[in-house]
CSV table of N, CA and C and ligand atoms in Angstrom, one decimal:
chain,number,residue,atom,x,y,z
A,1,UNK,N,59.1,-0.4,61.3
A,1,UNK,CA,58.4,0.0,63.0
A,1,UNK,C,57.3,-1.2,63.2
A,2,UNK,N,57.5,-1.4,64.6
A,2,UNK,CA,56.7,-2.4,65.1
A,2,UNK,C,55.2,-1.8,65.5
A,3,UNK,N,54.3,-1.8,64.9
A,3,UNK,CA,53.2,-0.9,65.2
A,3,UNK,C,52.4,-1.7,66.8
A,4,UNK,N,52.5,-3.2,66.7
A,4,UNK,CA,51.7,-3.7,67.9
A,4,UNK,C,52.8,-3.3,68.9
A,5,UNK,N,53.9,-3.0,69.1
A,5,UNK,CA,54.8,-2.7,70.2
A,5,UNK,C,54.3,-1.3,70.8
A,6,UNK,N,54.0,-0.4,69.6
A,6,UNK,CA,53.6,0.9,70.2
A,6,UNK,C,52.2,0.9,70.7
A,7,UNK,N,51.5,0.0,69.9
A,7,UNK,CA,50.1,-0.1,70.6
A,7,UNK,C,49.9,-0.6,72.0
A,8,UNK,N,51.0,-1.6,72.4
A,8,UNK,CA,51.2,-2.3,73.6
A,8,UNK,C,51.6,-1.2,74.6
A,9,UNK,N,52.5,-0.1,74.1
A,9,UNK,CA,52.9,0.8,75.3
A,9,UNK,C,51.8,2.0,75.5
A,10,UNK,N,51.0,2.2,74.6
A,10,UNK,CA,49.9,3.4,74.5
A,10,UNK,C,48.9,2.6,75.6
A,11,UNK,N,48.7,1.2,75.6
A,11,UNK,CA,47.6,0.7,76.2
A,11,UNK,C,47.9,0.6,77.7
A,12,UNK,N,49.1,1.0,78.1
A,12,UNK,CA,49.4,1.1,79.6
A,12,UNK,C,49.4,2.5,79.9
A,13,UNK,N,48.1,2.8,80.1
A,13,UNK,CA,48.0,4.5,80.5
A,13,UNK,C,48.6,4.7,81.6
A,14,UNK,N,48.8,4.0,82.7
A,14,UNK,CA,49.5,4.4,83.7
A,14,UNK,C,51.2,4.9,83.4
A,15,UNK,N,51.8,4.4,82.6
A,15,UNK,CA,53.0,4.3,82.1
A,15,UNK,C,53.2,5.5,81.6
A,16,UNK,N,52.4,5.8,80.6
A,16,UNK,CA,52.0,7.1,79.9
A,16,UNK,C,51.8,8.2,80.6
A,17,UNK,N,51.1,8.1,81.4
A,17,UNK,CA,50.5,9.0,82.6
A,17,UNK,C,51.8,9.5,83.2
A,18,UNK,N,52.6,8.4,83.7
A,18,UNK,CA,53.7,8.9,84.9
A,18,UNK,C,54.7,9.7,83.8
A,19,UNK,N,55.1,9.2,82.7
A,19,UNK,CA,55.9,9.8,81.5
A,19,UNK,C,55.7,11.4,81.7
A,20,UNK,N,54.3,11.5,81.1
A,20,UNK,CA,53.8,12.9,81.3
A,20,UNK,C,53.9,13.9,82.6
A,21,UNK,N,53.5,13.2,83.6
A,21,UNK,CA,53.6,13.8,84.9
A,21,UNK,C,55.0,14.2,85.0
A,22,UNK,N,56.2,13.1,84.8
A,22,UNK,CA,57.6,13.6,85.3
A,22,UNK,C,58.0,14.6,84.2
A,23,UNK,N,57.7,14.7,83.1
A,23,UNK,CA,58.0,15.7,82.3
A,23,UNK,C,57.4,17.4,82.7
A,24,UNK,N,56.4,17.0,83.4
A,24,UNK,CA,55.4,18.3,83.7
A,24,UNK,C,55.9,18.8,85.2
A,25,UNK,N,56.5,17.8,86.0
A,25,UNK,CA,57.0,18.3,87.2
A,25,UNK,C,58.4,18.9,87.4
A,26,UNK,N,59.0,18.6,86.3
A,26,UNK,CA,60.0,19.1,86.1
A,26,UNK,C,60.4,20.5,85.3
A,27,UNK,N,59.0,20.8,84.8
A,27,UNK,CA,59.1,21.7,83.9
A,27,UNK,C,59.5,23.1,84.4
A,28,UNK,N,59.5,23.2,85.7
A,28,UNK,CA,60.0,24.8,86.3
A,28,UNK,C,61.4,24.8,86.4
A,29,UNK,N,62.2,23.7,86.0
A,29,UNK,CA,63.8,23.7,86.0
A,29,UNK,C,64.0,23.1,84.9
A,30,UNK,N,63.6,23.3,83.7
A,30,UNK,CA,64.2,22.7,82.8
A,30,UNK,C,65.4,23.1,81.9
A,31,UNK,N,65.8,24.5,82.3
A,31,UNK,CA,67.1,24.9,81.7
A,31,UNK,C,68.5,23.9,82.3
A,32,UNK,N,69.4,23.8,81.5
A,32,UNK,CA,70.7,23.0,81.9
A,32,UNK,C,71.0,23.7,82.9
A,33,UNK,N,71.6,23.0,83.9
A,33,UNK,CA,72.2,23.5,85.1
A,33,UNK,C,73.6,24.3,84.5
A,34,UNK,N,73.4,25.6,84.6
A,34,UNK,CA,74.9,26.3,84.4
A,34,UNK,C,75.5,26.5,85.6
A,35,UNK,N,76.8,27.3,85.5
A,35,UNK,CA,77.2,27.5,86.7
A,35,UNK,C,76.5,28.4,87.7
A,36,UNK,N,76.0,29.4,87.0
A,36,UNK,CA,74.9,30.4,87.6
A,36,UNK,C,74.1,29.8,88.6
A,37,UNK,N,73.6,28.7,88.1
A,37,UNK,CA,72.5,28.1,88.9
A,37,UNK,C,72.8,27.2,90.0
A,38,UNK,N,74.2,27.3,90.6
A,38,UNK,CA,74.5,26.5,91.4
A,38,UNK,C,73.8,26.4,92.5
A,39,UNK,N,73.6,25.4,93.4
A,39,UNK,CA,72.9,25.6,94.6
A,39,UNK,C,73.0,26.6,95.5
A,40,UNK,N,71.9,27.2,96.1
A,40,UNK,CA,72.3,28.4,96.9
A,40,UNK,C,72.3,28.1,98.3
A,41,UNK,N,71.7,27.2,98.6
A,41,UNK,CA,71.7,26.3,100.0
A,41,UNK,C,72.8,25.0,99.9
A,42,UNK,N,73.2,24.8,101.2
A,42,UNK,CA,73.7,23.5,101.3
A,42,UNK,C,73.1,22.2,100.5
A,43,UNK,N,71.5,22.3,100.8
A,43,UNK,CA,70.8,21.2,100.5
A,43,UNK,C,70.5,21.4,98.9
A,44,UNK,N,71.0,22.4,98.3
A,44,UNK,CA,70.6,22.6,96.9
A,44,UNK,C,69.5,23.2,96.5
A,45,UNK,N,68.4,23.7,97.7
A,45,UNK,CA,67.3,24.5,97.3
A,45,UNK,C,67.7,26.0,97.4
A,46,UNK,N,66.9,26.8,96.4
A,46,UNK,CA,66.9,27.9,96.5
A,46,UNK,C,66.4,28.7,97.6
A,47,UNK,N,66.5,30.0,97.8
A,47,UNK,CA,65.7,30.1,99.4
A,47,UNK,C,64.1,30.7,98.8
A,48,UNK,N,63.9,30.9,97.5
A,48,UNK,CA,62.4,30.9,97.1
A,48,UNK,C,61.9,29.5,97.2
A,49,UNK,N,62.6,28.4,96.5
A,49,UNK,CA,61.8,27.3,96.7
A,49,UNK,C,61.7,26.6,98.2
A,50,UNK,N,62.4,27.2,99.2
A,50,UNK,CA,62.2,26.9,100.6
A,50,UNK,C,61.0,27.6,101.1
A,51,UNK,N,60.8,29.0,100.7
A,51,UNK,CA,59.6,29.8,100.9
A,51,UNK,C,58.3,29.4,100.6
A,52,UNK,N,58.6,28.8,99.0
A,52,UNK,CA,57.4,28.2,98.6
A,52,UNK,C,56.8,27.2,99.2
A,53,UNK,N,57.7,26.1,99.6
A,53,UNK,CA,57.3,25.1,100.5
A,53,UNK,C,56.6,25.2,101.9
A,54,UNK,N,57.3,26.3,102.4
A,54,UNK,CA,56.9,26.7,103.7
A,54,UNK,C,55.4,27.5,103.4
A,55,UNK,N,55.0,28.2,102.4
A,55,UNK,CA,53.8,28.8,102.1
A,55,UNK,C,52.7,27.7,101.7
A,56,UNK,N,53.4,26.6,101.2
A,56,UNK,CA,52.3,25.5,100.8
A,56,UNK,C,51.7,24.8,102.1
A,57,UNK,N,52.5,24.7,103.0
A,57,UNK,CA,52.4,24.1,104.5
A,57,UNK,C,51.5,25.1,105.2
A,58,UNK,N,51.8,26.2,105.0
A,58,UNK,CA,51.1,27.4,105.7
A,58,UNK,C,49.7,27.3,105.2
A,59,UNK,N,49.4,27.3,103.7
A,59,UNK,CA,48.2,27.1,103.3
A,59,UNK,C,47.5,26.1,103.8
A,60,UNK,N,48.1,24.9,103.8
A,60,UNK,CA,47.3,24.0,104.3
A,60,UNK,C,46.7,23.9,105.3
A,61,UNK,N,47.8,24.5,106.5
A,61,UNK,CA,47.2,24.7,107.8
A,61,UNK,C,45.9,25.5,107.8
A,62,UNK,N,46.0,26.7,107.0
A,62,UNK,CA,45.0,27.7,107.0
A,62,UNK,C,43.6,27.1,106.6
A,63,UNK,N,43.9,26.1,105.6
A,63,UNK,CA,42.8,25.2,104.9
A,63,UNK,C,41.9,24.5,106.2
A,64,UNK,N,42.8,24.0,106.8
A,64,UNK,CA,42.4,23.0,108.0
A,64,UNK,C,41.6,23.9,109.2
A,65,UNK,N,42.3,25.2,109.4
A,65,UNK,CA,41.6,26.1,110.4
A,65,UNK,C,40.3,26.5,109.9
A,66,UNK,N,40.2,26.8,108.4
A,66,UNK,CA,38.8,27.4,108.0
A,66,UNK,C,37.9,25.8,108.2
A,67,UNK,N,38.3,24.8,107.8
A,67,UNK,CA,37.3,23.9,107.9
A,67,UNK,C,36.8,23.4,109.2
A,68,UNK,N,37.6,24.1,110.1
A,68,UNK,CA,37.1,23.9,111.8
A,68,UNK,C,36.4,25.0,112.1
A,69,UNK,N,36.2,25.9,111.3
A,69,UNK,CA,35.6,27.1,111.6
A,69,UNK,C,36.0,28.1,112.4
A,70,UNK,N,37.5,27.9,112.1
A,70,UNK,CA,38.4,28.9,113.2
A,70,UNK,C,38.7,29.8,112.1
A,71,UNK,N,39.2,31.0,112.6
A,71,UNK,CA,40.0,32.3,111.9
A,71,UNK,C,41.3,31.6,111.5
A,72,UNK,N,41.5,31.6,110.2
A,72,UNK,CA,42.8,31.4,109.5
A,72,UNK,C,43.9,32.2,110.2
A,73,UNK,N,45.2,31.7,110.5
A,73,UNK,CA,46.3,32.7,111.2
A,73,UNK,C,47.3,32.4,110.2
A,74,UNK,N,47.6,33.1,108.9
A,74,UNK,CA,48.9,33.2,108.4
A,74,UNK,C,49.8,33.3,109.2
A,75,UNK,N,51.0,32.9,108.8
A,75,UNK,CA,52.1,32.9,109.8
A,75,UNK,C,53.5,32.7,109.4
A,76,UNK,N,53.6,33.6,107.9
A,76,UNK,CA,54.8,33.7,107.4
A,76,UNK,C,55.4,35.0,106.9
A,77,UNK,N,56.8,35.2,106.8
A,77,UNK,CA,57.2,36.5,106.2
A,77,UNK,C,56.8,36.3,104.8
A,78,UNK,N,55.6,37.0,104.2
A,78,UNK,CA,55.2,36.6,102.9
A,78,UNK,C,56.0,37.6,102.1
A,79,UNK,N,56.5,38.6,102.5
A,79,UNK,CA,57.0,39.9,101.9
A,79,UNK,C,58.3,39.2,101.1
A,80,UNK,N,58.7,38.3,101.9
A,80,UNK,CA,60.1,37.8,101.1
A,80,UNK,C,59.8,37.1,99.8
A,81,UNK,N,58.5,37.0,99.4
A,81,UNK,CA,58.4,36.8,97.8
A,81,UNK,C,59.1,37.5,97.1
A,82,UNK,N,59.1,38.8,97.3
A,82,UNK,CA,59.5,39.8,96.5
A,82,UNK,C,61.1,39.9,96.3
A,83,UNK,N,62.0,39.2,97.3
A,83,UNK,CA,63.4,39.3,97.5
A,83,UNK,C,64.2,38.0,97.5
A,84,UNK,N,63.3,36.8,97.8
A,84,UNK,CA,64.0,35.5,97.8
A,84,UNK,C,64.7,35.2,96.6
A,85,UNK,N,66.1,34.5,96.7
A,85,UNK,CA,66.6,34.2,95.4
A,85,UNK,C,65.9,33.1,94.8
A,86,UNK,N,65.9,33.0,93.6
A,86,UNK,CA,65.2,32.0,92.9
A,86,UNK,C,66.2,31.2,92.4
A,87,UNK,N,65.7,29.7,92.2
A,87,UNK,CA,66.7,28.9,91.1
A,87,UNK,C,66.9,29.5,89.7
A,88,UNK,N,65.9,30.0,89.3
A,88,UNK,CA,66.1,30.7,88.1
A,88,UNK,C,65.9,32.2,88.2
A,89,UNK,N,66.7,33.2,88.5
A,89,UNK,CA,66.8,34.5,89.0
A,89,UNK,C,65.9,35.2,87.8
A,90,UNK,N,66.1,35.1,86.6
A,90,UNK,CA,65.3,35.7,85.7
A,90,UNK,C,64.0,35.5,85.8
A,91,UNK,N,63.5,34.3,86.2
A,91,UNK,CA,61.9,34.3,86.6
A,91,UNK,C,61.6,35.1,87.4
A,92,UNK,N,62.2,35.4,88.7
A,92,UNK,CA,61.6,36.2,89.6
A,92,UNK,C,61.8,37.6,89.5
A,93,UNK,N,62.6,38.0,88.2
A,93,UNK,CA,63.0,39.4,88.1
A,93,UNK,C,62.0,40.0,87.0
A,94,UNK,N,61.3,38.9,86.7
A,94,UNK,CA,60.2,39.4,85.4
A,94,UNK,C,59.2,40.0,85.8
A,95,UNK,N,58.6,40.9,85.1
A,95,UNK,CA,57.5,41.8,85.4
A,95,UNK,C,56.2,40.7,85.9
A,96,UNK,N,56.1,39.6,84.9
A,96,UNK,CA,54.8,38.9,85.1
A,96,UNK,C,55.1,38.2,86.7
A,97,UNK,N,56.2,37.9,87.1
A,97,UNK,CA,56.5,37.6,88.3
A,97,UNK,C,56.0,38.5,89.5
A,98,UNK,N,56.6,39.8,89.2
A,98,UNK,CA,56.1,40.7,90.4
A,98,UNK,C,54.7,41.0,90.2
A,99,UNK,N,53.9,41.1,89.2
A,99,UNK,CA,52.6,41.5,89.2
A,99,UNK,C,51.8,40.1,90.0
A,100,UNK,N,52.2,39.1,89.7
A,100,UNK,CA,51.4,37.7,90.5
A,100,UNK,C,52.0,37.8,92.1
A,101,UNK,N,53.1,38.3,92.2
A,101,UNK,CA,53.7,38.1,93.5
A,101,UNK,C,52.8,39.4,94.5
A,102,UNK,N,52.6,40.8,93.7
A,102,UNK,CA,51.9,41.4,94.6
A,102,UNK,C,50.4,41.3,94.9
A,103,UNK,N,50.0,40.7,93.6
A,103,UNK,CA,48.4,40.1,93.7
A,103,UNK,C,48.3,38.9,94.9
A,104,UNK,N,49.4,38.0,95.0
A,104,UNK,CA,49.5,37.3,96.0
A,104,UNK,C,49.6,37.9,97.7
A,105,UNK,N,50.4,39.0,97.6
A,105,UNK,CA,50.4,39.6,98.9
A,105,UNK,C,49.3,40.3,99.3
A,106,UNK,N,48.3,41.0,98.2
A,106,UNK,CA,47.1,41.2,98.4
A,106,UNK,C,46.2,40.2,99.1
A,107,UNK,N,46.1,39.1,98.6
A,107,UNK,CA,45.3,38.3,98.9
A,107,UNK,C,45.5,37.8,100.4
A,108,UNK,N,47.0,37.5,100.6
A,108,UNK,CA,47.3,37.4,102.2
A,108,UNK,C,46.8,38.5,103.2
A,109,UNK,N,47.0,39.6,102.7
A,109,UNK,CA,46.5,40.9,103.7
A,109,UNK,C,45.1,40.9,103.8
A,110,UNK,N,44.4,40.3,102.9
A,110,UNK,CA,42.9,40.3,103.1
A,110,UNK,C,42.5,39.2,103.9
A,111,UNK,N,43.2,38.2,103.9
A,111,UNK,CA,43.2,36.6,104.9
A,111,UNK,C,43.4,37.1,106.3
A,112,UNK,N,44.4,38.0,106.1
A,112,UNK,CA,44.7,38.4,107.5
A,112,UNK,C,44.0,39.3,108.3
A,113,UNK,N,43.1,39.8,107.5
A,113,UNK,CA,42.1,40.6,108.4
A,113,UNK,C,40.6,40.1,108.4
A,114,UNK,N,40.6,38.6,107.9
A,114,UNK,CA,39.2,38.0,107.9
A,114,UNK,C,38.9,37.5,109.1
A,115,UNK,N,37.5,37.4,109.4
A,115,UNK,CA,36.9,36.4,110.3
A,115,UNK,C,36.5,35.3,109.7
A,116,UNK,N,35.9,34.5,110.4
A,116,UNK,CA,35.8,33.0,110.2
A,116,UNK,C,34.8,32.9,109.0
A,117,UNK,N,33.8,33.5,109.0
A,117,UNK,CA,32.7,33.7,108.0
A,117,UNK,C,33.1,33.9,106.7
A,118,UNK,N,34.2,35.1,106.6
A,118,UNK,CA,34.7,35.5,105.0
A,118,UNK,C,35.8,34.5,104.6
A,119,UNK,N,36.2,33.9,105.7
A,119,UNK,CA,37.5,33.4,105.2
A,119,UNK,C,37.6,32.3,104.4
A,120,UNK,N,36.5,31.5,104.2
A,120,UNK,CA,36.8,30.3,103.0
A,120,UNK,C,36.9,31.0,101.5
A,121,UNK,N,36.1,32.2,101.4
A,121,UNK,CA,36.3,32.7,100.1
A,121,UNK,C,37.6,33.7,99.8
A,122,UNK,N,38.0,34.2,100.8
A,122,UNK,CA,39.5,34.9,100.8
A,122,UNK,C,40.5,33.9,100.5
A,123,UNK,N,40.3,32.6,101.4
A,123,UNK,CA,41.4,31.7,101.4
A,123,UNK,C,41.5,31.3,99.8
A,124,UNK,N,40.3,31.1,98.9
A,124,UNK,CA,40.2,30.4,97.6
A,124,UNK,C,41.0,31.7,97.1
A,125,UNK,N,40.8,32.7,97.2
A,125,UNK,CA,41.5,33.8,96.1
A,125,UNK,C,42.8,33.5,96.4
A,126,UNK,N,43.2,33.3,97.8
A,126,UNK,CA,44.7,33.3,97.7
A,126,UNK,C,45.3,32.0,96.9
A,127,UNK,N,44.6,30.8,97.1
A,127,UNK,CA,45.0,29.6,96.2
A,127,UNK,C,44.8,30.1,94.6
A,128,UNK,N,44.0,30.8,94.4
A,128,UNK,CA,44.1,31.1,92.8
A,128,UNK,C,44.9,32.0,92.4
A,129,UNK,N,45.5,32.7,93.6
A,129,UNK,CA,46.9,33.8,93.1
A,129,UNK,C,48.0,32.6,93.1
A,130,UNK,N,48.1,31.7,93.6
A,130,UNK,CA,49.4,30.7,93.7
A,130,UNK,C,49.2,29.9,92.2
A,131,UNK,N,47.9,29.7,91.8
A,131,UNK,CA,47.7,29.2,90.6
A,131,UNK,C,48.1,29.8,89.4
A,132,UNK,N,47.7,31.3,89.5
A,132,UNK,CA,47.9,32.3,88.5
A,132,UNK,C,49.4,32.3,88.0
A,133,UNK,N,50.2,32.6,89.3
A,133,UNK,CA,51.7,32.4,89.0
A,133,UNK,C,52.1,31.1,88.5
A,134,UNK,N,51.7,30.1,89.1
A,134,UNK,CA,52.5,29.0,88.3
A,134,UNK,C,51.9,28.9,87.4
A,135,UNK,N,50.6,29.2,86.7
A,135,UNK,CA,50.2,28.6,85.3
A,135,UNK,C,51.1,29.8,84.4
A,136,UNK,N,51.2,30.7,84.9
A,136,UNK,CA,52.1,31.6,83.9
A,136,UNK,C,53.6,31.4,83.8
A,137,UNK,N,54.5,31.0,85.1
A,137,UNK,CA,55.7,30.8,85.0
A,137,UNK,C,56.4,29.4,85.6
A,138,UNK,N,55.4,28.5,86.0
A,138,UNK,CA,56.1,27.3,86.6
A,138,UNK,C,55.2,26.3,86.8
A,139,UNK,N,54.7,25.7,85.7
A,139,UNK,CA,53.4,24.8,86.2
A,139,UNK,C,53.6,23.4,86.9
A,140,UNK,N,55.1,23.2,86.9
A,140,UNK,CA,55.1,21.9,87.6
A,140,UNK,C,54.3,21.7,89.0
A,141,UNK,N,54.5,22.6,89.8
A,141,UNK,CA,53.7,22.6,91.3
A,141,UNK,C,52.3,22.8,91.2
A,142,UNK,N,51.8,23.1,90.1
A,142,UNK,CA,50.1,23.1,90.2
A,142,UNK,C,49.6,22.0,90.5
A,143,UNK,N,50.2,20.7,90.2
A,143,UNK,CA,49.6,19.5,90.7
A,143,UNK,C,49.3,19.4,92.1
A,144,UNK,N,50.5,20.1,92.9
A,144,UNK,CA,50.3,20.0,94.1
A,144,UNK,C,49.4,21.0,94.9
A,145,UNK,N,49.3,22.2,94.1
A,145,UNK,CA,48.7,23.3,94.7
A,145,UNK,C,47.2,23.2,94.5
A,146,UNK,N,46.8,22.3,93.8
A,146,UNK,CA,45.3,21.9,93.6
A,146,UNK,C,44.8,21.4,94.7
A,147,UNK,N,45.8,20.6,95.5
A,147,UNK,CA,45.3,20.1,97.1
A,147,UNK,C,44.9,21.2,97.6
A,148,UNK,N,45.2,22.2,97.6
A,148,UNK,CA,45.0,23.2,98.7
A,148,UNK,C,43.5,24.0,98.4
A,149,UNK,N,42.9,23.4,97.4
A,149,UNK,CA,41.1,23.9,97.1
A,149,UNK,C,40.6,22.9,98.3
B,1,LIG,C1,54.5,35.3,92.0
B,1,LIG,C2,54.9,33.9,91.6
B,1,LIG,C3,54.4,32.9,92.5
B,1,LIG,C4,53.2,32.8,93.5
B,1,LIG,C5,52.3,33.8,93.8
B,1,LIG,C6,53.6,31.2,94.0
B,1,LIG,N1,54.5,30.7,93.5
B,1,LIG,FE1,55.4,29.0,94.0
B,1,LIG,N2,57.0,29.2,92.9
B,1,LIG,C7,57.3,30.4,92.2
B,1,LIG,C8,58.4,30.1,91.3
B,1,LIG,C9,59.3,30.9,90.7
B,1,LIG,C10,58.9,29.0,92.1
B,1,LIG,C11,60.4,28.2,91.7
B,1,LIG,C12,61.2,28.4,92.9
B,1,LIG,C13,62.8,28.1,92.5
B,1,LIG,O1,63.0,26.9,92.3
B,1,LIG,O2,63.4,28.9,93.0
B,1,LIG,C14,57.8,28.3,92.8
B,1,LIG,C15,57.9,27.1,93.4
B,1,LIG,C16,56.8,26.4,94.3
B,1,LIG,C17,56.9,24.9,94.7
B,1,LIG,C18,58.0,24.1,94.5
B,1,LIG,C19,59.0,24.3,95.5
B,1,LIG,C20,60.1,23.3,95.4
B,1,LIG,O3,60.1,22.4,96.4
B,1,LIG,O4,61.0,23.3,94.6
B,1,LIG,C21,55.7,24.7,95.5
B,1,LIG,C22,55.3,23.5,96.2
B,1,LIG,C23,55.0,26.3,95.1
B,1,LIG,N3,55.7,27.0,94.4
B,1,LIG,C24,53.8,26.6,95.9
B,1,LIG,C25,53.4,27.8,95.9
B,1,LIG,C26,52.1,28.0,96.7
B,1,LIG,C27,51.4,26.9,97.4
B,1,LIG,C28,51.8,29.2,96.5
B,1,LIG,C29,50.8,30.0,96.9
B,1,LIG,C30,50.5,29.9,98.5
B,1,LIG,C31,52.9,29.7,95.5
B,1,LIG,N4,53.5,28.7,95.4
B,1,LIG,C32,52.6,31.0,95.0
B,1,LIG,C33,56.3,31.2,91.5
B,1,LIG,C34,55.2,31.6,92.5
């Protein structure tokens, strides 16, 4: 076995990190594609995945509103998190998912009633709850979610 080559590979941290990152980003959908996991939408994304992307954009907007000293305006049908069809339905059917989903909904509710001075810490609670569920069930997107802090 060629030690020098291994060393050369490890000396390229960028490459090493890229490989790690790819593995990590895929970690939410690692199961083989079974027939049951066929795309639910024409573009291949589950209802839950689309909702999550909208939640991300919505949170980013709230972050900007708070930074500008405005009252944040949550603007999605958040309850859908309880019913949206997931890529891996068994994940969304788990008790862990439900507990995190309900706590997320509570943080949203608190934000909806928040005035500008309270908003920053309530917003942070909301992002913490995104992180909580993702660390438990689906670590891939945590890299993106961190940008919401
Ligand atoms: C109750 C658990 C839970 C909470 C809370 C949660 N997520 Fe997710 N998230 C998931 C699951 C499960 C998926 C995988 C969805 C799928 O592929 O069907 C996902 C997927 C995602 C994705 C990837 C979507 C894609 O393009 O495939 C992003 C980004 C994301 N979530 C961001 C967020 C943000 C931002 C929040 C908070 C505002 C949040 N999530 C809160 C469970 C959660």
